[in-house]
Short mmCIF file of C-alpha atoms in Angstrom, two decimals:
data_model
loop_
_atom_site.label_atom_id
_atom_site.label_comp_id
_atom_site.label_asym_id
_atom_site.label_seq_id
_atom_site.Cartn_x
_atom_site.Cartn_y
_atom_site.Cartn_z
CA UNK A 79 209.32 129.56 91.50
CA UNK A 80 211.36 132.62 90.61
CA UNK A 81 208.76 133.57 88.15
CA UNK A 82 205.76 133.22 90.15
CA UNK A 83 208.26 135.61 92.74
CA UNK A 84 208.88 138.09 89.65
CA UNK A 85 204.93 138.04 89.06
CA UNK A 86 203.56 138.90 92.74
CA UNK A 87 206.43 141.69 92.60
CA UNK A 88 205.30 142.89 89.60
CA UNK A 89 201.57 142.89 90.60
CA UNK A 90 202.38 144.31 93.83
CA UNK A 91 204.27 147.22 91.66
CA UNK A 92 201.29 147.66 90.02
CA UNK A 93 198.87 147.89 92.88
CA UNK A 94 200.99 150.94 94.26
CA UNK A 95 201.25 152.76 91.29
CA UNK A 96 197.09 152.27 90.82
CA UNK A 97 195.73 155.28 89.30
CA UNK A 98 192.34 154.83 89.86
CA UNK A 99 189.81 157.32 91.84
CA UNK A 100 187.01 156.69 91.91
CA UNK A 101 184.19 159.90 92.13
CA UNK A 102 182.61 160.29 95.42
CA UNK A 103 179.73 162.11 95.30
CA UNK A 104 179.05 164.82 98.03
CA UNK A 105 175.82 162.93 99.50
CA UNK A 106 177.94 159.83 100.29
CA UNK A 107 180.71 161.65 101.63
CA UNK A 108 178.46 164.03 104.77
CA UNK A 109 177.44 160.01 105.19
CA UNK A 110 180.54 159.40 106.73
CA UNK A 111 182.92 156.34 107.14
CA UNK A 112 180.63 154.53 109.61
CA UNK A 113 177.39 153.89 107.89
CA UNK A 114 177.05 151.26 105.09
CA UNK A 115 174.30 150.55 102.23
CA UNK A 116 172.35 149.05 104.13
CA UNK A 117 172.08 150.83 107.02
CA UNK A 118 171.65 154.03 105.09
CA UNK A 119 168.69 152.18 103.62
CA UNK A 120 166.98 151.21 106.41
CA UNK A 121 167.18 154.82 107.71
CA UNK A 122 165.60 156.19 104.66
CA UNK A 123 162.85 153.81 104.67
CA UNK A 124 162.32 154.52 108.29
CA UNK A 125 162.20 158.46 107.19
CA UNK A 126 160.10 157.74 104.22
CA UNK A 127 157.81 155.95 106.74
CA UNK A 128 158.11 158.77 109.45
CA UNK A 129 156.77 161.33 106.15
CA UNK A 130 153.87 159.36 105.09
CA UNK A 131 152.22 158.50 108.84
CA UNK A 132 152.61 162.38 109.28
CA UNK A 133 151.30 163.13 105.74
CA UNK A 134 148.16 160.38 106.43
CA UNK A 135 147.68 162.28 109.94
CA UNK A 136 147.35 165.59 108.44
CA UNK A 137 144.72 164.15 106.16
CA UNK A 138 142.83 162.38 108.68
CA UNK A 139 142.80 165.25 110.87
CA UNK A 140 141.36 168.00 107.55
CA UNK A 141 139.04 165.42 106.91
CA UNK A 142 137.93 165.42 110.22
CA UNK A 143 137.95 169.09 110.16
CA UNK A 144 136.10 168.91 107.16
CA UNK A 145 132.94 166.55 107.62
CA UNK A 146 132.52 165.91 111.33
CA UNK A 147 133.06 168.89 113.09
CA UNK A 148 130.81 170.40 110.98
CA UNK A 149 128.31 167.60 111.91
CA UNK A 150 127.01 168.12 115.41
CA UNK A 151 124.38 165.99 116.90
CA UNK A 152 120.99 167.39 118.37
CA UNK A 153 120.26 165.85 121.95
CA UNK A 154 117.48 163.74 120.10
CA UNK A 155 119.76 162.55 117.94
CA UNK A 156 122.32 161.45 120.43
CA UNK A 157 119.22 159.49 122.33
CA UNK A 158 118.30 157.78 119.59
CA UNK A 159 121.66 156.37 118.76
CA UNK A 160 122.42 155.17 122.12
CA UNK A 161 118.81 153.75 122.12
CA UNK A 162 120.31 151.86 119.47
CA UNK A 163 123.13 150.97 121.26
CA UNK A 164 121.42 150.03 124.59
CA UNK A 165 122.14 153.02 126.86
CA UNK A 166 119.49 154.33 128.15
CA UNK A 167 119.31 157.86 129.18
CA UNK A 168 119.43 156.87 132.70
CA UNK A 169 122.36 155.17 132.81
CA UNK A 170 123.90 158.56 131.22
CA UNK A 171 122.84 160.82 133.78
CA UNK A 172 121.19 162.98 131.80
CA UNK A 173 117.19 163.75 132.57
CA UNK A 174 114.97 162.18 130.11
CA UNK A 175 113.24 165.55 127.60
CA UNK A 176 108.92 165.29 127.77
CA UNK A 177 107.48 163.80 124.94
CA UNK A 178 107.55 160.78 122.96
CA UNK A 179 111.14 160.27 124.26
CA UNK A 180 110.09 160.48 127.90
CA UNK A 181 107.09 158.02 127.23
CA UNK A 182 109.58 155.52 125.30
CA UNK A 183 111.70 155.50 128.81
CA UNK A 184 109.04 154.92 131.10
CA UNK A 185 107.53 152.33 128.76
CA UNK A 186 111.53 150.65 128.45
CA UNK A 187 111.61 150.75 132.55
CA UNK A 188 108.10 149.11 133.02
CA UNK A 189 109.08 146.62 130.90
CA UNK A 190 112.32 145.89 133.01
#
């Protein structure tokens, strides 16, 4: 008993005369005492995640720049693809040009 008493004396000696510092880097010291790993983790991901939607917007948006606004669609061209689609120039509000279009209207609303 009295040496297991001179041992945790001796150890506790030892832990207050500890020498070691360890080197805290700048970065984890602005981090302050209240964030841990893994919360400093999370945040980055969520950062990392913030940069690339922004980065994939940006793209998306010169892309679009770049090809469609370039593109602009005649007013044939816009009847034709809502033909397509099943609108009817009609149901657009928009008067119906003379020609083969206006024949293929009146010929759609005989049919009806």
């Amino acid at each position: 008993a009295a040496d297991d008493e001179r041992a945790r004396k001796l150890r506790e000696a030892e832990d207050r005369e500890c020498t070691f510092k360890p080197d805290i880097g700048a970065a984890t010291k602005k981090q302050g005492r209240g964030k841990d790993f893994y919360k400093s983790t999370v945040e980055w991901q969520k950062n990392q995640e913030r940069k690339l939607l922004k980065k994939a917007e940006g793209e998306r948006k010169t892309w679009e720049e770049e090809t469609l606004v370039p593109w602009k669609m005649n007013p044939r061209s816009v009847e034709i693809v809502e033909s397509r689609r099943g609108v009817s120039a009609q149901q657009r509000g928009v008067s119906v040009r003379s020609g083969s279009a206006a024949t293929a209207t009146t010929k759609q609303a005989g049919s009806q």
